[in-house]
Coordinates of C-alpha atoms (C1' of nucleotides) in Angstrom, one line a residue:
Chain A
X1369 CA 122.6 134.1 102.9
X1370 CA 119.8 133.2 101.1
X1371 CA 120.3 129.1 100.8
X1372 CA 119.1 128.8 104.2
X1373 CA 116.1 130.7 104.4
X1374 CA 113.8 127.5 104.3
X1375 CA 115.8 125.6 106.7
X1376 CA 116.1 128.3 109.5
X1377 CA 112.4 128.8 108.7
X1378 CA 111.8 125.2 109.5
X1379 CA 113.9 125.4 112.5
X1380 CA 112.4 128.4 113.9
X1381 CA 109.5 127.0 114.4
X1382 CA 110.4 125.0 117.0
X1383 CA 113.1 126.8 118.6
X1384 CA 113.6 130.6 118.3
X1385 CA 117.5 130.8 117.2
X1386 CA 119.2 133.8 117.9
X1387 CA 121.5 135.6 115.8
X1388 CA 124.9 134.2 117.4
X1389 CA 122.8 130.6 116.8
X1390 CA 122.2 131.3 113.3
X1391 CA 125.7 132.7 112.3
X1392 CA 126.9 129.2 113.8
X1393 CA 124.3 127.8 111.3
X1394 CA 125.8 129.2 108.3
X1395 CA 129.3 128.4 109.1
X1396 CA 127.9 124.8 108.8
X1397 CA 127.2 125.2 104.8
X1398 CA 129.8 124.3 103.1
X1399 CA 130.0 124.4 99.1
X1400 CA 126.9 124.5 96.7
X1401 CA 126.3 121.8 94.3
X1402 CA 124.0 120.4 91.9
X1403 CA 122.8 117.1 91.1
X1404 CA 120.7 115.9 88.0
X1405 CA 117.6 114.1 87.8
X1406 CA 117.7 110.4 88.3
X1407 CA 121.1 110.2 89.3
X1408 CA 121.7 109.0 92.5
X1409 CA 123.3 111.1 95.4
X1410 CA 123.3 108.5 98.2
X1411 CA 123.2 104.7 97.7
X1412 CA 122.2 102.2 100.5
X1413 CA 125.1 100.7 102.0
X1414 CA 127.3 103.6 101.4
X1415 CA 129.4 105.3 104.1
X1416 CA 129.1 109.3 104.4
X1417 CA 130.6 112.1 106.3
X1418 CA 128.3 114.6 104.8
X1419 CA 124.5 115.4 104.5
X1420 CA 122.9 117.9 102.4
X1421 CA 119.9 120.6 102.6
X1422 CA 117.9 120.7 99.9
X1423 CA 118.1 124.0 98.2
X1424 CA 115.8 123.4 95.3
X1425 CA 114.0 120.9 93.7
X1426 CA 112.7 118.1 94.6
X1427 CA 113.9 114.2 95.7
X1428 CA 112.9 111.1 97.4
X1429 CA 114.7 108.9 99.6
X1430 CA 113.9 105.2 98.8
X1431 CA 115.2 101.6 99.4
X1432 CA 115.2 98.7 97.4
X1433 CA 114.5 95.2 97.7
X1434 CA 116.7 92.2 96.1
X1435 CA 114.0 91.4 93.7
X1436 CA 114.1 95.1 92.4
X1437 CA 111.1 96.6 94.0
X1438 CA 111.6 99.4 95.7
X1439 CA 109.8 101.5 98.5
X1440 CA 109.8 105.2 98.2
X1441 CA 110.1 106.5 101.9
X1442 CA 109.2 110.2 101.5
X1443 CA 109.9 113.0 99.6
X1444 CA 112.1 116.0 100.4
X1445 CA 111.0 119.5 99.3
X1446 CA 113.5 122.4 99.2
X1447 CA 114.5 123.2 103.0
X1448 CA 114.7 119.5 103.9
X1449 CA 117.8 117.4 105.3
X1450 CA 118.9 115.0 102.8
X1451 CA 120.8 112.0 104.5
X1452 CA 120.9 113.3 108.0
X1453 CA 119.9 109.6 109.4
X1454 CA 122.8 108.6 107.2
X1455 CA 125.6 110.1 108.7
X1456 CA 124.3 109.6 111.9
X1457 CA 124.3 106.0 111.7
X1458 CA 127.5 104.6 110.4
X1459 CA 126.1 103.4 106.9
X1460 CA 122.9 105.1 104.7
X1461 CA 120.2 102.5 105.1
X1462 CA 118.6 104.2 102.1
X1463 CA 119.3 105.7 98.3
X1464 CA 118.4 109.1 97.4
X1465 CA 117.6 110.2 94.1
X1466 CA 116.4 113.8 92.9
X1467 CA 113.3 114.0 91.3
X1468 CA 114.2 116.9 89.6
X1469 CA 117.8 118.3 88.9
X1470 CA 118.4 119.8 92.5
X1471 CA 120.7 122.1 94.6
X1472 CA 122.1 121.1 97.6
X1473 CA 124.4 122.9 100.1
X1474 CA 126.4 120.3 102.3
X1475 CA 126.8 120.1 106.0
X1476 CA 130.0 118.1 107.0
X1477 CA 128.8 115.8 110.4
X1478 CA 131.8 116.2 112.1
X1479 CA 131.0 120.2 112.0
X1480 CA 127.4 119.7 112.9
X1481 CA 128.3 117.3 115.8
X1482 CA 130.8 120.3 117.0
X1483 CA 128.3 122.5 116.8
X1484 CA 126.3 121.0 119.1
X1485 CA 129.0 121.4 121.8
X1486 CA 128.6 125.3 121.4
X1487 CA 124.9 125.8 120.7
X1488 CA 123.4 123.3 122.1
X1489 CA 120.1 124.9 121.2
X1490 CA 120.9 124.0 117.7
X1491 CA 120.7 120.5 119.2
X1492 CA 117.4 120.9 119.9
X1493 CA 116.2 122.3 116.8
X1494 CA 117.8 119.5 114.8
X1495 CA 116.4 116.8 116.9
X1496 CA 112.8 118.5 116.6
X1497 CA 113.3 118.3 112.4
X1498 CA 114.2 114.5 112.8
X1499 CA 111.3 114.1 114.9
X1500 CA 108.8 116.0 112.7
X1501 CA 110.6 113.8 109.6
X1502 CA 109.8 110.5 111.6
X1503 CA 106.5 111.6 112.2
X1504 CA 106.0 111.9 108.5
X1505 CA 107.6 108.5 108.0
X1506 CA 105.0 107.2 110.9
X1507 CA 101.9 108.4 109.0
X1508 CA 103.0 107.2 105.6
X1509 CA 103.3 103.7 107.1
X1510 CA 99.6 104.5 108.7
X1511 CA 98.3 104.8 105.0
X1512 CA 100.0 102.0 103.4
X1513 CA 99.3 100.0 106.5
X1514 CA 95.3 100.6 106.9
X1515 CA 94.1 102.9 103.7
X1516 CA 92.8 101.8 100.7
X1517 CA 94.6 102.9 97.4
X1518 CA 92.2 105.8 97.1
X1519 CA 92.4 107.0 100.6
X1520 CA 96.3 106.7 100.2
X1521 CA 96.6 108.8 97.5
X1522 CA 94.4 111.2 99.0
X1523 CA 96.0 111.7 102.3
X1524 CA 99.3 111.4 100.4
X1525 CA 98.4 114.3 98.3
X1526 CA 97.0 116.5 100.8
X1527 CA 100.3 116.3 103.0
X1528 CA 102.1 117.1 100.1
X1529 CA 100.1 120.2 99.6
X1530 CA 100.4 121.0 103.1
X1531 CA 104.4 120.9 103.4
X1532 CA 104.5 122.7 100.1
X1533 CA 102.4 125.5 101.7
X1534 CA 104.7 126.4 104.1
X1535 CA 107.7 126.8 101.9
X1536 CA 105.3 128.9 99.6
X1537 CA 105.1 126.7 97.1
X1538 CA 101.1 125.9 96.2
X1539 CA 98.3 126.7 97.8
X1540 CA 94.4 125.0 98.4
X1541 CA 93.9 125.0 94.8
X1542 CA 96.8 122.7 94.0
X1543 CA 100.3 122.6 93.5
X1544 CA 102.9 121.8 90.9
X1545 CA 104.1 118.1 91.3
X1546 CA 107.2 117.0 89.4
X1547 CA 106.6 113.0 90.3
X1548 CA 105.5 110.5 87.9
X1549 CA 103.0 108.0 88.3
X1550 CA 105.9 105.6 89.2
X1551 CA 107.3 107.5 91.9
X1552 CA 103.5 107.7 93.1
X1553 CA 103.0 103.6 92.8
X1554 CA 106.3 103.2 94.6
X1555 CA 105.7 105.7 97.5
X1556 CA 102.2 103.9 97.8
X1557 CA 102.9 100.2 97.7
X1558 CA 101.0 99.9 94.8
X1559 CA 101.7 99.4 91.2
X1560 CA 101.4 102.0 88.8
X1561 CA 98.7 100.5 86.6
X1562 CA 96.7 100.9 89.8
X1563 CA 97.9 104.4 91.1
X1564 CA 96.4 105.6 87.2
X1565 CA 93.0 103.8 87.9
X1566 CA 92.9 105.7 91.3
X1567 CA 93.6 109.0 89.9
X1568 CA 90.8 108.6 87.1
X1569 CA 88.8 107.7 90.0
X1570 CA 89.3 110.7 91.8
X1571 CA 89.3 112.6 89.2
X1572 CA 85.9 111.3 88.0
X1573 CA 84.5 112.1 91.4
X1574 CA 85.7 115.6 90.9
X1575 CA 88.2 115.9 94.0
X1576 CA 91.5 115.7 92.6
X1577 CA 93.2 116.3 89.2
X1578 CA 97.2 115.2 88.5
X1579 CA 98.0 116.2 85.1
X1580 CA 100.5 117.6 83.1
X1581 CA 102.9 118.2 86.6
X1582 CA 99.9 119.7 87.8
X1583 CA 97.8 118.8 91.1
X1584 CA 94.5 120.6 90.9
X1585 CA 92.3 120.4 94.3
X1586 CA 88.7 120.3 92.5
X1587 CA 87.1 120.1 96.3
X1588 CA 89.4 120.3 98.9
X1589 CA 87.2 119.7 101.6
X1590 CA 85.7 116.8 100.1
X1591 CA 89.1 115.1 99.5
X1592 CA 90.5 116.1 102.9
X1593 CA 87.1 114.3 104.3
X1594 CA 87.2 111.2 102.4
X1595 CA 91.3 111.2 103.5
X1596 CA 90.2 111.7 106.8
X1597 CA 93.2 114.2 106.6
X1598 CA 94.5 115.6 110.2
X1599 CA 97.3 117.9 109.4
X1600 CA 98.4 118.3 113.3
X1601 CA 101.1 115.4 112.9
X1602 CA 103.0 117.5 111.1
X1603 CA 103.6 120.0 113.9
X1604 CA 102.9 123.1 112.4
X1605 CA 102.2 125.3 115.3
X1606 CA 104.5 128.0 117.7
X1607 CA 107.9 127.6 118.7
X1608 CA 108.0 125.4 121.9
X1609 CA 111.5 126.5 123.2
X1610 CA 111.7 130.2 123.1
Chain B
X783 CA 121.2 102.7 139.1
X784 CA 119.9 99.4 137.5
X785 CA 117.5 101.3 135.9
X786 CA 119.0 102.8 133.0
X787 CA 121.5 99.7 132.4
X788 CA 119.8 99.2 128.9
X789 CA 119.4 102.6 128.1
X790 CA 123.2 103.7 128.6
X791 CA 124.3 100.3 126.8
X792 CA 122.0 101.4 123.9
X793 CA 123.3 105.2 123.7
X794 CA 127.1 103.8 124.7
X795 CA 126.5 101.9 121.2
X796 CA 127.2 105.5 119.7
X797 CA 128.5 107.5 122.0
X798 CA 131.2 106.6 124.5
X799 CA 129.8 108.2 127.4
X800 CA 132.0 109.8 130.3
X801 CA 131.0 109.4 133.9
X802 CA 130.3 113.1 134.0
X803 CA 128.1 112.5 131.2
X804 CA 126.2 109.5 132.7
X805 CA 125.4 111.0 136.1
X806 CA 124.0 113.9 134.7
X807 CA 121.5 111.0 132.9
X808 CA 121.2 109.9 136.0
X809 CA 119.6 113.3 137.6
X810 CA 117.0 113.0 134.5
X811 CA 115.3 110.0 135.7
X812 CA 112.9 110.9 138.1
X813 CA 110.2 108.5 139.4
X814 CA 109.5 105.3 138.8
X815 CA 106.3 104.1 137.4
X816 CA 104.1 100.7 136.8
X817 CA 101.3 100.9 134.3
X818 CA 99.2 97.6 133.5
X819 CA 98.9 96.0 130.5
X820 CA 96.1 97.1 128.1
X821 CA 95.6 100.7 129.7
X822 CA 97.1 103.4 127.4
X823 CA 99.9 105.4 128.7
X824 CA 99.3 108.2 126.2
X825 CA 96.8 109.3 124.4
X826 CA 96.8 110.3 120.6
X827 CA 96.3 114.4 120.5
X828 CA 97.5 114.7 124.2
X829 CA 99.9 117.2 125.5
X830 CA 102.7 116.0 127.3
X831 CA 105.4 117.4 129.6
X832 CA 107.1 113.7 130.4
X833 CA 108.5 111.3 128.4
X834 CA 109.5 107.6 129.7
X835 CA 112.2 105.0 129.6
X836 CA 110.7 101.5 129.8
X837 CA 112.9 99.4 132.1
X838 CA 110.5 96.0 131.8
X839 CA 107.8 94.4 129.9
X840 CA 106.8 95.6 126.5
X841 CA 104.3 98.7 125.0
X842 CA 103.3 98.9 121.6
X843 CA 103.0 102.6 120.1
X844 CA 100.1 103.0 117.4
X845 CA 97.6 105.5 115.6
X846 CA 94.2 105.0 115.2
X847 CA 91.7 105.9 112.1
X848 CA 88.5 107.9 112.8
X849 CA 86.8 104.6 111.0
X850 CA 88.2 102.0 114.4
X851 CA 91.3 100.7 112.3
X852 CA 94.7 100.5 114.0
X853 CA 97.8 100.9 113.0
X854 CA 101.3 99.6 115.3
X855 CA 103.9 101.7 114.4
X856 CA 106.2 99.9 116.6
X857 CA 107.0 97.7 119.4
X858 CA 109.3 99.0 122.4
X859 CA 110.9 96.6 124.9
X860 CA 113.5 97.4 127.7
X861 CA 115.7 100.3 126.8
X862 CA 113.7 102.2 124.2
X863 CA 112.3 105.7 124.7
X864 CA 108.1 105.9 125.0
X865 CA 107.1 109.1 123.7
X866 CA 110.4 110.9 122.9
X867 CA 108.6 112.1 120.0
X868 CA 105.8 113.3 121.8
X869 CA 107.2 115.7 123.7
X870 CA 109.5 117.0 121.2
X871 CA 106.3 117.7 119.2
X872 CA 103.8 120.0 120.5
X873 CA 101.4 117.0 120.6
X874 CA 101.2 113.3 120.2
X875 CA 101.0 112.2 117.3
X876 CA 99.9 108.8 118.5
X877 CA 99.0 106.9 121.6
X878 CA 101.1 104.1 123.2
X879 CA 99.5 100.8 125.0
X880 CA 101.8 98.3 127.4
X881 CA 101.5 95.1 126.0
X882 CA 102.3 93.2 129.4
X883 CA 102.5 95.1 132.8
X884 CA 105.5 97.6 132.3
X885 CA 107.6 99.5 134.5
X886 CA 108.9 103.0 133.5
X887 CA 111.2 105.7 134.4
X888 CA 109.8 109.2 133.8
X889 CA 112.2 112.1 132.2
X890 CA 110.7 115.4 132.2
X891 CA 111.2 117.3 128.8
X892 CA 112.3 120.4 130.3
X893 CA 115.2 118.5 132.1
X894 CA 116.1 116.9 129.2
X895 CA 116.5 120.4 127.1
X896 CA 118.6 121.8 129.8
X897 CA 121.1 119.0 130.0
X898 CA 121.4 119.1 126.2
X899 CA 123.3 123.1 127.4
X900 CA 125.6 121.8 129.6
X901 CA 125.9 117.7 128.0
X902 CA 125.8 118.0 124.3
X903 CA 127.2 115.0 123.8
X904 CA 124.2 113.4 125.3
X905 CA 122.5 115.6 122.6
X906 CA 123.9 114.0 120.5
X907 CA 123.2 110.1 121.6
X908 CA 119.9 110.9 122.4
X909 CA 119.9 112.4 118.4
X910 CA 121.2 109.0 117.3
X911 CA 118.7 107.1 119.0
X912 CA 116.4 109.1 117.6
X913 CA 117.7 108.1 114.5
X914 CA 117.7 104.7 114.5
X915 CA 113.6 104.7 115.8
X916 CA 113.4 106.3 112.7
X917 CA 115.5 103.4 110.4
X918 CA 113.2 100.7 112.2
X919 CA 110.0 102.7 111.2
X920 CA 111.3 103.0 107.6
X921 CA 112.0 99.1 107.5
X922 CA 108.3 98.9 108.4
X923 CA 107.3 100.8 106.1
X924 CA 109.1 98.7 103.5
X925 CA 107.7 95.6 105.3
X926 CA 104.3 96.3 105.1
X927 CA 104.7 98.6 101.4
X928 CA 106.3 96.0 99.7
X929 CA 106.2 92.5 100.7
X930 CA 103.8 89.8 100.7
X931 CA 102.3 88.8 104.1
X932 CA 104.8 85.9 104.9
X933 CA 107.6 87.8 103.5
X934 CA 106.5 90.8 106.3
X935 CA 105.7 88.1 108.9
X936 CA 109.2 86.8 108.8
X937 CA 111.1 90.1 108.3
X938 CA 109.0 91.3 111.6
X939 CA 109.8 88.2 113.9
X940 CA 113.7 88.3 112.9
X941 CA 114.0 92.3 113.2
X942 CA 112.5 91.4 116.6
X943 CA 114.5 88.9 117.7
X944 CA 117.8 90.9 116.6
X945 CA 116.2 94.0 119.3
X946 CA 116.0 91.3 122.1
X947 CA 119.2 89.7 121.7
X948 CA 120.4 93.1 122.3
X949 CA 119.2 93.4 125.7
X950 CA 120.0 89.8 126.4
X951 CA 116.6 88.4 125.6
X952 CA 116.6 85.4 123.5
X953 CA 119.1 84.0 120.8
X954 CA 119.0 82.3 117.4
X955 CA 116.6 79.3 118.6
X956 CA 113.7 82.0 119.6
X957 CA 112.6 84.7 122.3
X958 CA 109.5 85.1 124.4
X959 CA 106.6 87.3 123.2
X960 CA 103.7 88.2 124.6
X961 CA 102.0 89.5 121.6
X962 CA 98.7 88.1 120.2
X963 CA 97.8 87.7 116.9
X964 CA 95.6 90.7 116.7
X965 CA 98.7 92.4 117.9
X966 CA 100.7 91.1 115.0
X967 CA 97.9 92.0 112.3
X968 CA 97.7 95.7 113.6
X969 CA 101.1 96.2 113.1
X970 CA 101.7 94.2 109.5
X971 CA 98.4 95.8 107.9
X972 CA 96.7 92.5 107.7
X973 CA 93.6 91.0 109.3
X974 CA 93.8 88.7 112.4
X975 CA 92.5 85.7 110.2
X976 CA 95.1 86.2 107.8
X977 CA 98.1 86.4 110.0
X978 CA 96.8 83.3 111.6
X979 CA 97.2 81.5 108.4
X980 CA 100.8 82.6 107.4
X981 CA 101.6 81.8 110.7
X982 CA 100.5 78.1 110.2
X983 CA 102.1 78.4 106.3
X984 CA 105.5 79.3 108.1
X985 CA 105.2 76.9 110.9
X986 CA 104.3 73.9 108.2
X987 CA 107.2 74.7 106.1
X988 CA 109.4 74.4 109.1
X989 CA 110.8 78.1 109.1
X990 CA 109.5 79.5 112.5
X991 CA 106.8 78.4 115.2
X992 CA 104.9 80.9 116.9
X993 CA 102.9 79.5 119.9
X994 CA 101.8 79.8 123.8
X995 CA 104.1 83.2 123.9
X996 CA 107.1 82.0 122.3
X997 CA 108.6 82.4 119.0
X998 CA 110.7 79.3 118.1
X999 CA 113.1 79.5 114.7
X1000 CA 112.7 76.3 113.4
X1001 CA 115.5 77.3 110.6
X1002 CA 116.8 80.4 111.3
X1003 CA 119.2 80.5 108.0
X1004 CA 116.5 79.7 105.6
X1005 CA 114.1 82.1 107.5
X1006 CA 116.4 85.2 107.1
X1007 CA 117.0 83.9 103.3
X1008 CA 113.1 83.9 102.9
X1009 CA 112.6 87.5 104.3
X1010 CA 115.5 88.8 102.3
X1011 CA 116.7 89.6 106.5
X1012 CA 119.6 92.5 106.6
X1013 CA 120.0 94.0 110.2
X1014 CA 122.6 96.6 109.1
X1015 CA 119.9 99.2 108.9
X1016 CA 119.8 98.6 113.2
X1017 CA 123.4 100.2 113.1
X1018 CA 124.6 97.9 115.3
X1019 CA 128.3 98.7 114.9
X1020 CA 130.7 100.1 117.4
X1021 CA 130.4 104.0 118.4
X1022 CA 131.2 107.1 115.8
X1023 CA 131.4 109.4 118.4
X1024 CA 134.5 108.2 120.8
Chain C
dC641 C1' 79.3 77.0 135.5
dG642 C1' 79.6 81.0 132.4
dG643 C1' 81.4 84.9 129.8
dG644 C1' 85.7 87.0 127.7
dT645 C1' 89.4 86.9 125.1
dC646 C1' 92.3 84.4 121.8
dG647 C1' 93.4 80.8 118.2
dT648 C1' 91.7 78.0 113.9
dT649 C1' 89.8 76.9 110.1
dG650 C1' 86.2 77.4 105.8
dA651 C1' 83.9 79.6 102.1
dC652 C1' 83.1 83.7 99.5
dG653 C1' 84.3 88.1 97.0
dC654 C1' 86.6 92.4 96.4
dT655 C1' 91.0 94.9 95.9
dC656 C1' 94.8 95.3 93.8
dT657 C1' 98.8 92.6 90.7
dT658 C1' 100.2 91.2 86.2
dC659 C1' 99.9 90.6 81.8
dA660 C1' 99.4 92.8 77.1
dA661 C1' 98.8 96.3 74.6
dA662 C1' 98.4 100.9 72.4
dG663 C1' 98.6 106.0 72.6
dC664 C1' 101.0 110.8 73.0
dA665 C1' 104.9 113.8 73.7
dC666 C1' 109.7 113.8 73.7
dG667 C1' 113.8 114.1 71.5
dT668 C1' 117.8 111.8 68.3
dG669 C1' 119.7 111.0 64.0
dG670 C1' 119.1 110.1 59.1
Chain D
dC566 C1' 111.0 116.5 57.9
dC567 C1' 110.2 112.2 59.1
dA568 C1' 111.4 107.7 61.0
dC569 C1' 112.7 105.6 65.7
dG570 C1' 112.8 104.8 70.1
dT571 C1' 111.9 106.0 75.1
dG572 C1' 109.8 107.2 78.9
dC573 C1' 105.1 108.0 80.6
dT574 C1' 99.9 107.1 80.7
dT575 C1' 95.8 105.2 79.5
dT576 C1' 92.9 100.9 79.3
dG577 C1' 91.2 96.3 79.4
dA578 C1' 90.9 91.1 80.9
dA579 C1' 91.9 87.6 84.2
dG580 C1' 93.2 86.0 88.4
dA581 C1' 95.8 86.1 92.8
dG582 C1' 96.3 87.6 97.4
dC583 C1' 93.7 88.9 101.2
dG584 C1' 89.9 90.7 103.9
dT585 C1' 85.3 89.8 105.7
dC586 C1' 81.9 86.7 107.6
dA587 C1' 80.5 83.0 110.2
dA588 C1' 81.5 79.4 113.5
dC589 C1' 83.9 76.6 116.6
dG590 C1' 87.0 75.3 120.2
dA591 C1' 90.5 75.8 123.8
dC592 C1' 91.5 78.3 127.7
dC593 C1' 91.5 81.7 131.9
dC594 C1' 89.3 83.6 135.3
dG595 C1' 85.2 85.1 137.9

DNA sequence: CGGGTCGTTGACGCTCTTCAAAGCACGTGG
DNA sequence: CCACGTGCTTTGAAGAGCGTCAACGACCCG
């Protein structure tokens, strides 16, 4: 089943799943759905019964404040869960917006929890995936709490590149990036105006160029040094559970 | 087993655990250990085989940057896991420091994963606990990314109060708080000097007083309004899985 | 009594936000 | 085919928020 490839690859990085386990995973996948860019899939406060796995396109999860400000918590790329936390908790604590047009595969919570009973290793794999997601949110918190605007931007772009590389999109020279400067601002806790200035600075210093939907690393090594980028938190090593 | 009470209470909020499941949980708990304040339990980069459940005292998990700055990701109070993410991922992406002298109960990862095979509902409960922890990190990210210093402080103190209330420590009038202003600064992405100024401001405006290890809510309603505090993300509702 | 940790306060300046305006690429309708 | 709107980017100027530096006081424990 082609849909599952990015997910299986991701879960397989932690738990070597058997054919039987993979087929259980396949039965969880219900219908395929499409959503258009900019129209929320999930609203803050909504009660859900379904989560999704992103098949193609980019999405972002965010929280809105009463005064209209928003904080983007994370971006999702193919293979990532959408709204897994929403269904485990009783109500969604965040909203999800497709950044581009996206395709997703639906999963019902009840099915997922039921599957854990017969396929405990699957539960372990999902717990690992959730931990990895949390590790990325944590690194994001460090970004926003303790790095200045330029370091924050550099670190963020390097993290995105590393995640995209894992699913075969982009390399050390750069990647295609559908985000606007407003997305970057809301993710990094900056104003859009300042995002623009920081991008200019990084470009003029010959480290990275963000233009026309393309991120180009002009000097990857220097950028990584500048951002103090250490990808070990993404846990892209070998399976722990064999 | 008295040790497990806060944990069982927490997990029970999501999954009504049977006596059999509770006894499995009890067998996971190995020896009791104590650590003194200020001496790290877990170091960033360390490979672990054990996680802990906090029985008494406060701890914090944090990440250090190369230039010596630190970001505190979360504080742990009795009933919380310590280092669960460290053992699911291959290496710890953070350090853990006891804020006070603490007592913990050790759990071996291998045992925990093994228990999932026989007690899948336990896996679900642990996945829920991990999701709830993630939700708190996410709210913390919103704090640091989009709230000013005073709102951030107010929101943070209200969240702590709500968590402590769940385990029977503190109420709407306030709580005992062993944190220093340096802890608050490292958690909120501020300087210790500015933390002091913000605390003075909140105190002079009659909303909350932080003094001598005690947080006193002088006007809870106004503080909650000021911080736009909405505790729903902590998911303190009824069990989803019965 | 002396040193260490924590809290407190003032002065100064940098980072980042806000406000304002203009340019570019696009799609849409006349 | 051009006028017009809309979303995104770009740039400047002014000022607020918060960090840094520096100093001092309170308390605890050796």
